[in-house]
């Protein structure tokens, strides 16, 4: 199956694209886009990969579903396009960065600048029906994104994985802790940020680890 995804990822994931589950997933997603409003726009489904080359991956942040409101989802987990109101979880992420490393809170929620530095902003499910969170779960996306995580874990060294909340932590159980740094905390959602996300210092910890392994730090 010919999938429109960045070349570096296409070669890494070639086997996945030939599997029956991926063909079934593709048929489901195409049907959903034809019959419902689905986010993100089709050309942004694989944007996390297009903006962050496989060779450049230094940090992986795991989300769950894309945003399901109009104009929010842009293919990068937690991110929204320039000019879109910053969602509450991202507000809390920016607050933690400010408290952790003193970086001013930005006006824009567009995280493309992180992706370009090697942060893979990966949702577990890459599409969602409008106003219907979880609507594209258990259709095959999770199998695909598990394969992505395993590929990074197996083929790369010294990647930082940021796992926020129980869902991401469960998904991250396949990561080789001997070769990578796995940082876990509560989810940055307003419902849980006070239970361990605030004060986790994941951003400075990630940079300390990258620097200690001779890698360039992320400009959060």
Tab-separated table of C-alpha atoms in Angstrom:
chain	number	residue	atom	x	y	z
A	1	UNK	CA	0.000	0.000	0.000
A	2	UNK	CA	1.356	3.432	-0.944
A	3	UNK	CA	1.067	5.696	2.090
A	4	UNK	CA	1.812	9.415	1.808
A	5	UNK	CA	4.289	9.753	4.662
A	6	UNK	CA	7.835	11.125	4.982
A	7	UNK	CA	10.351	8.953	3.131
A	8	UNK	CA	12.440	8.119	6.221
A	9	UNK	CA	9.353	6.725	7.971
A	10	UNK	CA	8.082	5.009	4.832
A	11	UNK	CA	11.150	2.780	4.738
A	12	UNK	CA	11.048	2.110	8.498
A	13	UNK	CA	7.352	1.198	8.490
A	14	UNK	CA	7.101	-0.485	5.085
A	15	UNK	CA	6.165	-3.858	6.598
A	16	UNK	CA	3.373	-2.293	8.658
A	17	UNK	CA	1.737	-0.755	5.590
A	18	UNK	CA	1.421	-4.201	3.986
A	19	UNK	CA	-0.365	-5.852	6.894
A	20	UNK	CA	-4.100	-6.696	6.677
A	21	UNK	CA	-5.005	-4.542	9.709
A	22	UNK	CA	-3.547	-1.458	8.016
A	23	UNK	CA	-5.538	-2.079	4.850
A	24	UNK	CA	-8.696	-2.416	6.969
A	25	UNK	CA	-7.786	0.754	8.886
A	26	UNK	CA	-7.243	2.667	5.643
A	27	UNK	CA	-10.635	1.571	4.305
A	28	UNK	CA	-12.321	2.622	7.568
A	29	UNK	CA	-10.618	6.039	7.637
A	30	UNK	CA	-11.430	6.756	3.974
A	31	UNK	CA	-15.067	5.884	4.588
A	32	UNK	CA	-15.209	8.134	7.664
A	33	UNK	CA	-13.784	11.132	5.769
A	34	UNK	CA	-16.348	10.591	3.009
A	35	UNK	CA	-19.359	10.343	5.331
A	36	UNK	CA	-18.519	12.440	8.403
A	37	UNK	CA	-16.502	15.436	9.514
A	38	UNK	CA	-13.184	13.996	10.663
A	39	UNK	CA	-10.111	15.649	12.182
A	40	UNK	CA	-7.370	16.476	11.407
A	41	UNK	CA	-7.640	17.374	7.700
A	42	UNK	CA	-6.547	14.407	5.586
A	43	UNK	CA	-3.240	15.939	4.568
A	44	UNK	CA	-2.257	16.315	8.243
A	45	UNK	CA	-2.930	12.735	9.412
A	46	UNK	CA	0.786	11.879	9.237
A	47	UNK	CA	2.074	15.380	9.987
A	48	UNK	CA	3.903	14.244	13.150
A	49	UNK	CA	6.092	12.067	10.906
A	50	UNK	CA	6.426	14.618	8.119
A	51	UNK	CA	7.700	17.283	10.538
A	52	UNK	CA	10.083	14.973	12.444
A	53	UNK	CA	12.369	12.749	10.403
A	54	UNK	CA	13.076	9.276	11.850
A	55	UNK	CA	16.796	10.021	12.060
A	56	UNK	CA	16.107	13.196	14.045
A	57	UNK	CA	13.827	11.738	16.747
A	58	UNK	CA	15.193	12.703	20.170
A	59	UNK	CA	12.002	13.010	22.234
A	60	UNK	CA	8.611	11.292	21.902
A	61	UNK	CA	5.498	12.793	23.502
A	62	UNK	CA	2.501	10.469	23.486
A	63	UNK	CA	-1.052	11.766	23.238
A	64	UNK	CA	-4.274	9.808	22.870
A	65	UNK	CA	-6.842	11.238	20.417
A	66	UNK	CA	-6.605	14.284	18.148
A	67	UNK	CA	-8.686	17.258	19.304
A	68	UNK	CA	-12.280	16.779	18.130
A	69	UNK	CA	-13.387	20.430	17.911
A	70	UNK	CA	-13.441	22.559	14.732
A	71	UNK	CA	-10.032	23.834	13.631
A	72	UNK	CA	-8.101	22.368	16.561
A	73	UNK	CA	-6.371	19.137	15.496
A	74	UNK	CA	-3.323	19.684	13.294
A	75	UNK	CA	-1.606	16.290	13.279
A	76	UNK	CA	0.740	17.004	16.195
A	77	UNK	CA	-0.399	15.839	19.639
A	78	UNK	CA	-1.346	18.658	22.053
A	79	UNK	CA	-0.691	21.227	19.286
A	80	UNK	CA	-3.096	23.641	17.565
A	81	UNK	CA	-2.536	25.918	14.595
A	82	UNK	CA	-1.483	29.539	14.985
A	83	UNK	CA	-4.454	31.697	15.977
A	84	UNK	CA	-6.440	28.850	17.577
A	85	UNK	CA	-7.182	29.203	21.298
A	86	UNK	CA	-4.640	27.222	23.320
A	87	UNK	CA	-6.403	24.174	24.861
A	88	UNK	CA	-6.282	23.652	28.649
A	89	UNK	CA	-3.813	20.731	28.632
A	90	UNK	CA	-1.377	22.706	26.490
A	91	UNK	CA	-1.799	25.738	28.761
A	92	UNK	CA	-0.665	23.508	31.624
A	93	UNK	CA	2.271	22.166	29.591
A	94	UNK	CA	3.405	25.738	28.964
A	95	UNK	CA	2.975	26.548	32.673
A	96	UNK	CA	5.196	23.609	33.636
A	97	UNK	CA	7.851	24.637	31.104
A	98	UNK	CA	7.774	28.142	32.562
A	99	UNK	CA	8.121	26.837	36.125
A	100	UNK	CA	10.751	24.259	35.146
A	101	UNK	CA	13.119	26.220	32.911
A	102	UNK	CA	11.793	29.784	33.057
A	103	UNK	CA	10.749	30.017	29.414
A	104	UNK	CA	7.963	32.573	28.866
A	105	UNK	CA	4.510	31.181	28.050
A	106	UNK	CA	3.964	31.562	24.278
A	107	UNK	CA	0.832	33.058	22.756
A	108	UNK	CA	0.610	30.337	20.100
A	109	UNK	CA	-0.131	26.660	20.637
A	110	UNK	CA	1.564	25.605	17.380
A	111	UNK	CA	4.249	23.063	18.351
A	112	UNK	CA	5.811	22.685	14.914
A	113	UNK	CA	9.004	24.250	16.303
A	114	UNK	CA	9.347	21.291	18.687
A	115	UNK	CA	8.815	18.765	15.895
A	116	UNK	CA	11.485	20.417	13.778
A	117	UNK	CA	13.967	19.921	16.630
A	118	UNK	CA	13.290	16.186	16.906
A	119	UNK	CA	10.203	15.928	19.115
A	120	UNK	CA	7.780	13.330	17.723
A	121	UNK	CA	4.322	14.524	18.799
A	122	UNK	CA	2.482	11.239	18.424
A	123	UNK	CA	-1.165	10.559	19.145
A	124	UNK	CA	-2.100	6.913	19.722
A	125	UNK	CA	-5.047	7.392	17.365
A	126	UNK	CA	-4.356	9.636	14.377
A	127	UNK	CA	-7.940	10.532	13.422
A	128	UNK	CA	-11.242	11.245	15.181
A	129	UNK	CA	-14.831	12.042	14.214
A	130	UNK	CA	-15.946	15.607	15.014
A	131	UNK	CA	-17.366	16.048	18.524
A	132	UNK	CA	-16.917	12.333	19.195
A	133	UNK	CA	-13.795	11.602	21.268
A	134	UNK	CA	-12.582	8.023	21.010
A	135	UNK	CA	-14.619	7.373	17.869
A	136	UNK	CA	-11.625	6.043	15.918
A	137	UNK	CA	-10.129	3.993	18.736
A	138	UNK	CA	-9.737	0.218	18.340
A	139	UNK	CA	-9.800	0.440	14.549
A	140	UNK	CA	-6.096	-0.234	14.017
A	141	UNK	CA	-4.387	3.044	14.767
A	142	UNK	CA	-3.132	1.813	18.147
A	143	UNK	CA	-1.502	-1.204	16.507
A	144	UNK	CA	0.226	1.119	14.056
A	145	UNK	CA	1.446	3.579	16.695
A	146	UNK	CA	2.633	0.696	18.907
A	147	UNK	CA	4.752	-0.397	15.931
A	148	UNK	CA	6.131	3.142	15.645
A	149	UNK	CA	7.112	3.191	19.330
A	150	UNK	CA	8.700	-0.261	19.089
A	151	UNK	CA	10.635	0.749	15.976
A	152	UNK	CA	12.059	3.807	17.760
A	153	UNK	CA	12.833	1.758	20.865
A	154	UNK	CA	14.561	-1.007	18.879
A	155	UNK	CA	16.385	1.014	16.240
A	156	UNK	CA	17.482	4.139	18.093
A	157	UNK	CA	19.434	4.996	21.249
A	158	UNK	CA	18.984	7.618	23.973
A	159	UNK	CA	15.498	8.832	23.084
A	160	UNK	CA	13.434	10.525	25.811
A	161	UNK	CA	9.827	9.313	26.084
A	162	UNK	CA	7.395	11.579	27.956
A	163	UNK	CA	4.433	9.529	29.125
A	164	UNK	CA	1.707	11.632	30.728
A	165	UNK	CA	-1.245	9.805	32.223
A	166	UNK	CA	-2.151	6.132	32.571
A	167	UNK	CA	-2.995	5.629	28.900
A	168	UNK	CA	0.405	6.786	27.640
A	169	UNK	CA	2.202	4.866	30.388
A	170	UNK	CA	0.440	1.638	29.424
A	171	UNK	CA	1.303	2.199	25.769
A	172	UNK	CA	4.928	2.846	26.707
A	173	UNK	CA	5.458	-0.514	28.393
A	174	UNK	CA	7.156	-1.815	25.224
A	175	UNK	CA	9.976	0.771	25.447
A	176	UNK	CA	13.440	-0.591	26.304
A	177	UNK	CA	14.367	1.263	29.501
A	178	UNK	CA	18.017	0.229	29.150
A	179	UNK	CA	18.481	2.252	25.968
A	180	UNK	CA	16.132	5.174	26.538
A	181	UNK	CA	14.900	7.570	29.221
A	182	UNK	CA	11.230	7.140	30.122
A	183	UNK	CA	9.679	9.953	32.195
A	184	UNK	CA	6.172	9.461	33.589
A	185	UNK	CA	3.711	11.727	35.365
A	186	UNK	CA	0.030	12.562	35.627
A	187	UNK	CA	-1.659	13.938	32.502
A	188	UNK	CA	-1.510	17.743	32.001
A	189	UNK	CA	-5.312	17.927	31.779
A	190	UNK	CA	-6.906	20.344	34.299
A	191	UNK	CA	-8.483	17.262	35.912
A	192	UNK	CA	-5.129	15.708	36.814
A	193	UNK	CA	-2.265	18.207	36.403
A	194	UNK	CA	-2.191	18.905	40.155
A	195	UNK	CA	-1.626	15.207	40.823
A	196	UNK	CA	1.969	15.114	39.618
A	197	UNK	CA	2.280	16.837	36.255
A	198	UNK	CA	3.014	20.208	37.806
A	199	UNK	CA	6.488	19.955	39.257
A	200	UNK	CA	7.533	16.922	37.188
A	201	UNK	CA	10.368	18.926	35.558
A	202	UNK	CA	10.288	16.673	32.502
A	203	UNK	CA	11.579	19.390	30.202
A	204	UNK	CA	14.785	20.094	32.093
A	205	UNK	CA	15.261	16.357	32.765
A	206	UNK	CA	14.903	15.607	29.057
A	207	UNK	CA	17.473	18.230	28.148
A	208	UNK	CA	19.914	17.072	30.827
A	209	UNK	CA	19.697	13.526	29.452
A	210	UNK	CA	20.110	14.632	25.828
A	211	UNK	CA	23.108	16.789	26.713
A	212	UNK	CA	24.731	13.971	28.710
A	213	UNK	CA	24.495	11.796	25.604
A	214	UNK	CA	26.041	14.394	23.310
A	215	UNK	CA	22.741	15.459	21.759
A	216	UNK	CA	21.487	18.985	21.253
A	217	UNK	CA	18.929	20.115	23.846
A	218	UNK	CA	15.369	21.021	22.862
A	219	UNK	CA	14.477	24.698	22.834
A	220	UNK	CA	11.133	24.259	24.563
